[in-house]
CSV table of C-alpha atoms and ligand atoms in Angstrom, one decimal:
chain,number,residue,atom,x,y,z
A,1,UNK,CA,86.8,77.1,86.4
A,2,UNK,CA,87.2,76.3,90.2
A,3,UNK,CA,89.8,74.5,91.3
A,4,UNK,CA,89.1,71.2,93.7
A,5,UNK,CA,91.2,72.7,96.6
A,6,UNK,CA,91.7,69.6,97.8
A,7,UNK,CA,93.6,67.8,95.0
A,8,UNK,CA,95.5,71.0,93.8
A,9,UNK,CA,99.3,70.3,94.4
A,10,UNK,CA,102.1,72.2,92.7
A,11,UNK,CA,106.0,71.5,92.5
A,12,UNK,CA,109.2,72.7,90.5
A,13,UNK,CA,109.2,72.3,87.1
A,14,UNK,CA,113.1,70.6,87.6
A,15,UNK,CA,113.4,70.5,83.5
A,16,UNK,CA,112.5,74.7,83.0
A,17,UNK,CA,117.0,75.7,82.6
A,18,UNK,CA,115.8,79.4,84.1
A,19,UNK,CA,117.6,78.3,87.0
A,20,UNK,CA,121.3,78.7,85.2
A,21,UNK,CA,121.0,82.1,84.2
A,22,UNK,CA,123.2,84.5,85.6
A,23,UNK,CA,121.5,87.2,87.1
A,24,UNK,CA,122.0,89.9,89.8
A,25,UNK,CA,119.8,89.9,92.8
A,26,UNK,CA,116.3,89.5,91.4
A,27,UNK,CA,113.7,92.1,92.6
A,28,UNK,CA,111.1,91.8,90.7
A,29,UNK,CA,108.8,89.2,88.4
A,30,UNK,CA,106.0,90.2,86.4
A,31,UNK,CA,104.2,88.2,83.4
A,32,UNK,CA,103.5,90.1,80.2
A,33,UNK,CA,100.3,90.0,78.3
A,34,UNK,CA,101.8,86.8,76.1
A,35,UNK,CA,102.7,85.4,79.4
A,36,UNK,CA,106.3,85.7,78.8
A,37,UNK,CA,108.5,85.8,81.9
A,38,UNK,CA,110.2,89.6,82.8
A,39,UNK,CA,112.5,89.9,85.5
A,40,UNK,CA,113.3,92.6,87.0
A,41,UNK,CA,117.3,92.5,88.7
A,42,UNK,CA,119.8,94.5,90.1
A,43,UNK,CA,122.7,93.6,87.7
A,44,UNK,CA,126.2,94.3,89.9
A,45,UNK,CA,124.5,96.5,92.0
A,46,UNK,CA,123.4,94.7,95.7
A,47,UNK,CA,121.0,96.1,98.4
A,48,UNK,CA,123.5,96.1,101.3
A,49,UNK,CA,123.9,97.9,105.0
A,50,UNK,CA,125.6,100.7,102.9
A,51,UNK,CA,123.4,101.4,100.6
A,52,UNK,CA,121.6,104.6,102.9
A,53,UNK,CA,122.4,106.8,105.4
A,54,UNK,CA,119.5,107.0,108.1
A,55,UNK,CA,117.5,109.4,106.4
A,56,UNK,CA,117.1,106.8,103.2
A,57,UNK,CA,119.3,108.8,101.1
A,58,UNK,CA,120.9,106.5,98.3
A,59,UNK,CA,124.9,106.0,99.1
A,60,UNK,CA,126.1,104.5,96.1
A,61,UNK,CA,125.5,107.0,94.0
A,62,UNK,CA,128.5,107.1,92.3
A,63,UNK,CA,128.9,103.5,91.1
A,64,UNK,CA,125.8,104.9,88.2
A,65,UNK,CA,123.1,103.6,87.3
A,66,UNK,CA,123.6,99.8,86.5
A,67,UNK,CA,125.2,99.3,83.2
A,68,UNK,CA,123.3,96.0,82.5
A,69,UNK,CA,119.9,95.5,81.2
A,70,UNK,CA,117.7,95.1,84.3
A,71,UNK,CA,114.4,94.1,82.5
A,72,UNK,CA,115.3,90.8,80.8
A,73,UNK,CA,112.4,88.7,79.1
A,74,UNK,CA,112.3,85.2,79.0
A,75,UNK,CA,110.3,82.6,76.9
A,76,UNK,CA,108.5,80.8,80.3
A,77,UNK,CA,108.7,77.3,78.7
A,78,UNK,CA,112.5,77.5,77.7
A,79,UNK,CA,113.8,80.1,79.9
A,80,UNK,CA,115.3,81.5,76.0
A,81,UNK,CA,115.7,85.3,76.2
A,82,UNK,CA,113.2,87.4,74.4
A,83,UNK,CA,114.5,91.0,75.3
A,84,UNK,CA,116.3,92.7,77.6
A,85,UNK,CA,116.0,96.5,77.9
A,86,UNK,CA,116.3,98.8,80.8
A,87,UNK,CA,120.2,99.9,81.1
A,88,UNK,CA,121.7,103.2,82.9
A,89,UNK,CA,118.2,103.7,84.2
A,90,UNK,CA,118.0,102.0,87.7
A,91,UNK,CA,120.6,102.2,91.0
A,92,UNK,CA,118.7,99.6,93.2
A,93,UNK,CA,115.1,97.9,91.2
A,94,UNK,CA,112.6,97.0,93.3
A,95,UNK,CA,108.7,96.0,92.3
A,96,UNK,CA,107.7,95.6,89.0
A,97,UNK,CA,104.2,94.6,87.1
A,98,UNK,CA,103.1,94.8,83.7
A,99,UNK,CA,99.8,96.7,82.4
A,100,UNK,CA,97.3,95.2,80.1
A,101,UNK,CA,98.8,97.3,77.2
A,102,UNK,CA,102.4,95.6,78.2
A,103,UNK,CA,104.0,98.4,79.3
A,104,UNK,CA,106.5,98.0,82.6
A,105,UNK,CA,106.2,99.5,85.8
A,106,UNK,CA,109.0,99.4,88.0
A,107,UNK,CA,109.9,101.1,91.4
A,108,UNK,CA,113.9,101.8,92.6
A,109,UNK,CA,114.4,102.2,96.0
A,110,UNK,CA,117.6,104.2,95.7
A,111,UNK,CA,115.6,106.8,93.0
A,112,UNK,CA,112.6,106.5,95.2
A,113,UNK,CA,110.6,106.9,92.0
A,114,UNK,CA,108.4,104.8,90.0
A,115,UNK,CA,108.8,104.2,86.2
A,116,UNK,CA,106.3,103.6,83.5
A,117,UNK,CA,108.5,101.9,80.5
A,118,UNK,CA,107.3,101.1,77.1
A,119,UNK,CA,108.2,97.6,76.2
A,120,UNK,CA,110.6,98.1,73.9
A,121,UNK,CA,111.8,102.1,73.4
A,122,UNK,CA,114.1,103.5,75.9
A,123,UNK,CA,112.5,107.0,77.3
A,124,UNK,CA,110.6,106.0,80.1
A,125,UNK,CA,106.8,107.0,79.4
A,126,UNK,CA,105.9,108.6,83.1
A,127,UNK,CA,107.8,109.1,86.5
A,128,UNK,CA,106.3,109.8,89.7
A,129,UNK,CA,108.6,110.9,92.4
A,130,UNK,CA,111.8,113.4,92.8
A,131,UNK,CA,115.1,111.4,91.5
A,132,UNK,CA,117.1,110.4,94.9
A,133,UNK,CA,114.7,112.5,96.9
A,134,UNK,CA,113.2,110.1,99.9
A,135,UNK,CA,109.9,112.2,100.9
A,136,UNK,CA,106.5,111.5,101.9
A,137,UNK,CA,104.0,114.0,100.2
A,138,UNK,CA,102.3,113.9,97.0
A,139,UNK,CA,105.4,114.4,94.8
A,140,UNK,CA,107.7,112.2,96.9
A,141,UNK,CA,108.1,108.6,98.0
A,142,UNK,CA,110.5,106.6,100.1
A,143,UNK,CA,111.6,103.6,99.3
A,144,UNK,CA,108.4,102.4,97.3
A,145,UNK,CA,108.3,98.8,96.6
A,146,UNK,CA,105.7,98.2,94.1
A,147,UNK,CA,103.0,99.2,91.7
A,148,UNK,CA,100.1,98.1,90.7
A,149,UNK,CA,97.8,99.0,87.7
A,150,UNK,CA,93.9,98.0,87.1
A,151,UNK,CA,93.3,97.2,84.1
A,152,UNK,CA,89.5,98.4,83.9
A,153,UNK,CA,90.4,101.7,85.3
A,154,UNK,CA,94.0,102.5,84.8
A,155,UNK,CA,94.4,103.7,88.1
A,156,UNK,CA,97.8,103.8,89.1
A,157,UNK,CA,98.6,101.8,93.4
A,158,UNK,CA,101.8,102.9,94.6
A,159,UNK,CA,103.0,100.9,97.4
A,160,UNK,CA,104.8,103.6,99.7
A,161,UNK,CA,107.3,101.9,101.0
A,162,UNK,CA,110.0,101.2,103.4
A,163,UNK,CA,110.3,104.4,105.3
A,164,UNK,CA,106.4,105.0,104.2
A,165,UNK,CA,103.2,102.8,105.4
A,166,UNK,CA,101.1,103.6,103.1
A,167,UNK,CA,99.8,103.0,99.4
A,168,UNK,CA,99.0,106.2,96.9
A,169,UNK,CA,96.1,105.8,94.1
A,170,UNK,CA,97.0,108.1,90.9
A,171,UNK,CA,95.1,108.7,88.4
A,172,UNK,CA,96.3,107.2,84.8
A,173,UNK,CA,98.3,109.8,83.5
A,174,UNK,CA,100.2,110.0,87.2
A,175,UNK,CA,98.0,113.1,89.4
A,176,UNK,CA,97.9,112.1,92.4
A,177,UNK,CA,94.1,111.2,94.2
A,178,UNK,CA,94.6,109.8,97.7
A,179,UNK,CA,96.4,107.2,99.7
A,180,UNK,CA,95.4,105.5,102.7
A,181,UNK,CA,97.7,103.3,105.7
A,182,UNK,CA,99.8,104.2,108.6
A,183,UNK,CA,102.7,103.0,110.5
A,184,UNK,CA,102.2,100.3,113.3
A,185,UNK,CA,103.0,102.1,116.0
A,186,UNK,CA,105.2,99.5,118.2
A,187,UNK,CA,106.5,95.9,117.6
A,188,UNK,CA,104.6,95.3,120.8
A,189,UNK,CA,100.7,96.1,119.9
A,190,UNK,CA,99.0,94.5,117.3
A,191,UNK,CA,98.6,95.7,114.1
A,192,UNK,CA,95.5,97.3,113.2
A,193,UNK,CA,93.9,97.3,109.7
A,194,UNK,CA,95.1,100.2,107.5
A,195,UNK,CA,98.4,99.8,109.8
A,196,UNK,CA,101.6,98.4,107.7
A,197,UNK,CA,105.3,97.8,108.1
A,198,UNK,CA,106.7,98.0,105.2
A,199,UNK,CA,104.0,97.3,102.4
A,200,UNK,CA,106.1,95.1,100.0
A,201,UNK,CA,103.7,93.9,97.4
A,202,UNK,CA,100.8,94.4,95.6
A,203,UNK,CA,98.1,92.5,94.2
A,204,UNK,CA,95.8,93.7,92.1
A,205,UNK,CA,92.5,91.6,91.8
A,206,UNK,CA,90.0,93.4,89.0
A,207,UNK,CA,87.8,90.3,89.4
A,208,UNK,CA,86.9,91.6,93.0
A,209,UNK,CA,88.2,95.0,92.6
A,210,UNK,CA,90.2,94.2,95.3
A,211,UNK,CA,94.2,95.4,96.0
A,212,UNK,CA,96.0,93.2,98.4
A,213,UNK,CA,98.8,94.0,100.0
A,214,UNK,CA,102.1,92.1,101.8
A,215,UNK,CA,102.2,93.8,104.9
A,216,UNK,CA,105.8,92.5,105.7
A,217,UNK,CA,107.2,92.6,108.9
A,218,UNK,CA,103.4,92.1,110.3
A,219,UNK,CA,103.4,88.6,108.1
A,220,UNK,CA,100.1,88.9,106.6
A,221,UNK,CA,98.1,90.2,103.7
A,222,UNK,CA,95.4,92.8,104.3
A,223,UNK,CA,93.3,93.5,101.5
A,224,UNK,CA,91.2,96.9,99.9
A,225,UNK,CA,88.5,97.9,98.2
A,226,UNK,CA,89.6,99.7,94.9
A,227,UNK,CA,89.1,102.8,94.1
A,228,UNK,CA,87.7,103.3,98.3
A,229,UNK,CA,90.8,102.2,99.8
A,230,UNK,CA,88.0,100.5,102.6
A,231,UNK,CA,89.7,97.6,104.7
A,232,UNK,CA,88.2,94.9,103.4
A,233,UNK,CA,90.5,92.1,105.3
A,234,UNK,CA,93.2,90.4,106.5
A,235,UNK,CA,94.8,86.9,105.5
A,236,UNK,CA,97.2,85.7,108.2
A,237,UNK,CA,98.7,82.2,109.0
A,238,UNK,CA,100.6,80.7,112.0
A,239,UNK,CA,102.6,79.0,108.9
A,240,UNK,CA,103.7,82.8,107.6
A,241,UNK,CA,105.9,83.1,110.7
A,242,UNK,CA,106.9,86.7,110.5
A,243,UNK,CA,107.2,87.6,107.8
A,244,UNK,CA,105.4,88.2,104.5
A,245,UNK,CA,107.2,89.4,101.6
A,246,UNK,CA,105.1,89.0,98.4
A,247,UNK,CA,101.3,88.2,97.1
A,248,UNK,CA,100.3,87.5,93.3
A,249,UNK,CA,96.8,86.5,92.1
A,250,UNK,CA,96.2,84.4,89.2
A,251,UNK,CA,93.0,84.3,87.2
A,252,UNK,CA,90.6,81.7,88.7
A,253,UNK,CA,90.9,82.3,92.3
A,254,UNK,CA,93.9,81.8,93.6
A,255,UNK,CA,96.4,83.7,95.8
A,256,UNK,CA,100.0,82.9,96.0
A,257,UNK,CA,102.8,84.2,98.1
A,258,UNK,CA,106.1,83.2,99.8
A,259,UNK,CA,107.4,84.2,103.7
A,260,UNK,CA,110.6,85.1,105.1
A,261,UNK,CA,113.2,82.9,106.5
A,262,UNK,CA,112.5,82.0,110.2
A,263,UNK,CA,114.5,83.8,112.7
A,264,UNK,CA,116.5,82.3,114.9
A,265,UNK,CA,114.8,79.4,116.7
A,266,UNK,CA,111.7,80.1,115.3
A,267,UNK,CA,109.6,76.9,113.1
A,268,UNK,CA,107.9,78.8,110.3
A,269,UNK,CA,110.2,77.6,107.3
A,270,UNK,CA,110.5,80.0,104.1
A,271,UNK,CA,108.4,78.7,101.5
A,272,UNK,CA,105.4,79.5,99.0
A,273,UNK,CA,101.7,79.4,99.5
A,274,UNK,CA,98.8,79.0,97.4
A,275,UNK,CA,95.6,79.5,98.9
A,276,UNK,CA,91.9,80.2,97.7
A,277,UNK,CA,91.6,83.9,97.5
A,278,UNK,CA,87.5,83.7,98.4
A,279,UNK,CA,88.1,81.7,101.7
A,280,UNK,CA,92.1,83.0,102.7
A,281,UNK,CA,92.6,79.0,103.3
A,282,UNK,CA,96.2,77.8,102.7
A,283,UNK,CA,95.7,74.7,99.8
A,284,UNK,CA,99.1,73.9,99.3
A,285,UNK,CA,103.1,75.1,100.0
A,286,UNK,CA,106.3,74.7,97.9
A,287,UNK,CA,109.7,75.0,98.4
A,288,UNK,CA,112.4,73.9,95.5
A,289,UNK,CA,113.6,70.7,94.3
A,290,UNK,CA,116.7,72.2,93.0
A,291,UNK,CA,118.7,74.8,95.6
A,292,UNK,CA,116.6,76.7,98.3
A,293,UNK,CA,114.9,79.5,99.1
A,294,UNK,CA,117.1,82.0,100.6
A,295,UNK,CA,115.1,85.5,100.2
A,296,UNK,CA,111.9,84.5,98.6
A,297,UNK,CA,111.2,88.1,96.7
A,298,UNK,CA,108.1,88.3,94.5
A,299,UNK,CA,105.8,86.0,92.9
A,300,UNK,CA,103.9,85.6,90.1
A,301,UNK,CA,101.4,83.1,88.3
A,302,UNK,CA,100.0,82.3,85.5
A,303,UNK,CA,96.3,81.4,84.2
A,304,UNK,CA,97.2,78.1,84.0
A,305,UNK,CA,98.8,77.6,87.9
A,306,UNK,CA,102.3,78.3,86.4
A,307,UNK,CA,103.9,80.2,89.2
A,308,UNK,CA,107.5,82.0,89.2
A,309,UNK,CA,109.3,82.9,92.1
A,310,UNK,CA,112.5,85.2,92.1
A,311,UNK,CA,115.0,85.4,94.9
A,312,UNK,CA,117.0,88.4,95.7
A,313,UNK,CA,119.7,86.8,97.5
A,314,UNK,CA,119.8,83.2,95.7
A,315,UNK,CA,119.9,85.6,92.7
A,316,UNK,CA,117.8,82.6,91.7
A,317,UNK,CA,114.3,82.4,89.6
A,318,UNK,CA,112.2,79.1,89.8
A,319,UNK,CA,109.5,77.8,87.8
A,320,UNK,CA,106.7,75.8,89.7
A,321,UNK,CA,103.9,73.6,87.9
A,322,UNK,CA,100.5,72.0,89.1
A,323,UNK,CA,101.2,68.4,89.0
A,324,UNK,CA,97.6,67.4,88.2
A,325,UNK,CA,98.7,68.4,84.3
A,326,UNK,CA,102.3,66.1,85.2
A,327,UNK,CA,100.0,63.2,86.4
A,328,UNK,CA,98.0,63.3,83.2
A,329,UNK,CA,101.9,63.7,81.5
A,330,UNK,CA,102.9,60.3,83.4
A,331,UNK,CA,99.6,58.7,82.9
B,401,HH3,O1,115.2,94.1,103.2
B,401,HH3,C1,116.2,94.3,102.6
B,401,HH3,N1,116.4,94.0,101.3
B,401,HH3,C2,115.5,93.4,100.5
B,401,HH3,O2,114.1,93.6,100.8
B,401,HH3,C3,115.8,93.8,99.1
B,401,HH3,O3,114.9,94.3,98.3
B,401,HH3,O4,117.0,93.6,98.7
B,401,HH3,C4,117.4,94.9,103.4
B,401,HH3,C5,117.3,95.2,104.7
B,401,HH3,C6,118.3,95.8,105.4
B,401,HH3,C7,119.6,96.0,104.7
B,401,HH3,C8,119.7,95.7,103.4
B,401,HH3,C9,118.6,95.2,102.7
C-alpha cells in the first residue's frame, strides 16, 4: 500500500552481525526470490590503478580467476550463510541481480562478459561477451557494470559500461536487439538525456515498465521506457553531489540509492536515499550507526523497506530497517 512519505524514516538494523563477515570488496547485492541476501565480492582480488592498461585490457591476469566463492548467500535476518558458489569463475565482479526463476546474473569488469548462473550448479547457463576482450559491438562489452532482467518479458538490460555509455536489450536466450545512450561529450556541457558517464546501475521497474539507470559521474538517475529505450526522465538532487553510484526499487514505490564521497571541499556527504519513485522526491537519507560509508556500491531492498547496502572499499555490507515497525517493537 502507499507509504505516508512524510513519516517514513529508516536506520541500521545495529543487531543484524552481517557486518563481521569477512569479505573482499563487495560489488554487488541482489535479493533472491526467498529474499535471502547474495553478495557478490571480489575475494583477494582488488580493483586497483593496475588493474588495466589504457585500452581496458585486464592486467592481472595471471593471479586466476579468484579461488574463493564470490556469490555467498546469506539468511537476511541472521546474516547465517546459506550457500556460496561461484569459484575460479570471476577476475574482478561487478553488478549482479537475480531473475524471477532465481538464477544469478553477474557482470566482471576484467572478463568484460556477463554471466547467467544457475543457483546452485556450477556451468554457467549463458555468457554474452568475448572472455578479456574489451569491445563495443554486438558481441563485445567493456567494462559492463550491471544487468538487469524483466521478469514479464525476460528481456535481458546490459549496462555497457565503463569505457561504454550505453545499455544493450537482448533477447532471453542472449541475441542481441538494440541498445541506446552515448557518451557526454565534455565535463563542461551538460548532460543530455540518452548521454551517460559511466552507467553503473540498473533498476528494473516491471510495475512501470520502466529501467532506471545510475548515470554516475553525472550524479543522477535517468530513467527508460522498456522495451523503447524512450527517455522517459531524469531524477537529480543538489544532495547527490557528484556522483551517483547505484539505484534499487522495491515493490510499492520506492526508489533507493547511495552517492559518492564528496570531493575535496565539496558538502554533498556519501549517504543513502529513499525517495518516491512516482514524484523523484527525496523522503528520507541514511548513513550507518556502526562504521561509515566509504564507497557506497549497490543497493538493494526489500518488500518490506528492508534495504542492504554493500561497500566496495569498507568491504562492508549493512542492513537498514524502517523504524515505524521498531516504534511498534518499542511500543
Ligand atoms: O571506480 C573504480 N572502482 C569501483 O567502481 C569498483 O567497482 O571497484 C575505480 C576507478 C579507478 C581505479 C580503480 C577503481
Amino acid at each position: 500500500g502507499e507509504i505516508l512519505d512524510q513519516d517514513f524514516h529508516i536506520e541500521e538494523a545495529v543487531e543484524w552481525p552481517g557486518l563481521d563477515l569477512k569479505l573482499g570488496q563487495v560489488s554487488g547485492l541482489a535479493l533472491d526470490p526467498e529474499n535471502n541476501l547474495v553478495i557478490f565480492h571480489r575475494g583477494d582480488h582488488v580493483w586497483d590503478e593496475n588493474s588495466f592498461d589504457s585500452k581496458f585490457v585486464y592486467q592481472q591476469r595471471g593471479l586466476g580467476p579468484i579461488e574463493q566463492n564470490t556469490i555467498i548467500v546469506l539468511n537476511p535476518s541472521n546474516a547465517k550463510l546459506l550457500n556460496s558458489v561461484g569459484k575460479s569463475l570471476f577476475y574482478l565482479p561487478h553488478g549482479l541481480s537475480i531473475d524471477k526463476n532465481g538464477n544469478y546474473w553477474a557482470t566482471d569488469v576484467a572478463l568484460h562478459q556477463v554471466f547467467k548462473l544457475g543457483a546452485n550448479n556450477k556451468e554457467p547457463l549463458l555468457i554474452l561477451g568475448v572472455a578479456l576482450q574489451p569491445g563495443s559491438d554486438k558481441n563485445h562489452f567493456c567494462q559492463p557494470t550491471d544487468v538487469a532482467v524483466d521478469p514479464i518479458t525476460g528481456s535481458i538490460y546490459v549496462s555497457d559500461g565503463y569505457c561504454n555509455s550505453r545499455i544493450i536489450q537482448f533477447s532471453p536466450n542472449g541475441l542481441y536487439m538494440m541498445q541506446w545512450g552515448e557518451g557526454t561529450e565534455t565535463s563542461l556541457g551538460r548532460a543530455r538525456p540518452g548521454q551517460f558517464r559511466i552507467p553503473h546501475s540498473l533498476a528494473l521497474i516491471p510495475d512501470f515498465s520502466q529501467l532506471c539507470v545510475a548515470d554516475r559521474e553525472n550524479g543522477r538517475i535517468q530513467c527508460f521506457r522498456l522495451e523503447t529505450g524512450e527517455f522517459i526522465r531524469e531524477i537529480k538532487h543538489k544532495s547527490f553531489g557528484r556522483e551517483l553510484f547505484a539505484v534499487s526499487y522495491a515493490p510499492g514505490g520506492l526508489l533507493f540509492a547511495v552517492n559518492g564521497m564528496p570531493y575535496p571541499g565539496e558538502a554533498e556527504p556519501v549517504q543513502g536515499f529513499v525517495m518516491n519513485f512516482s514524484t523523484g522526491e527525496i523522503i528520507d537519507t541514511f548513513i550507518p550507526v556502526r562504521k561509515s560509508f566509504e564507497m557506497p556500491h549497490d543497493v538493494v531492498a526489500s518488500a518490506d523497506k528492508t534495504v542492504f547496502v554493500g561497500d566496495v572499499h569498507a568491504r562492508a555490507v549493512w542492513k537498514f530497517a524502517s523504524t515505524e515497525k521498531m516504534e511498534h517493537r518499542s511500543v
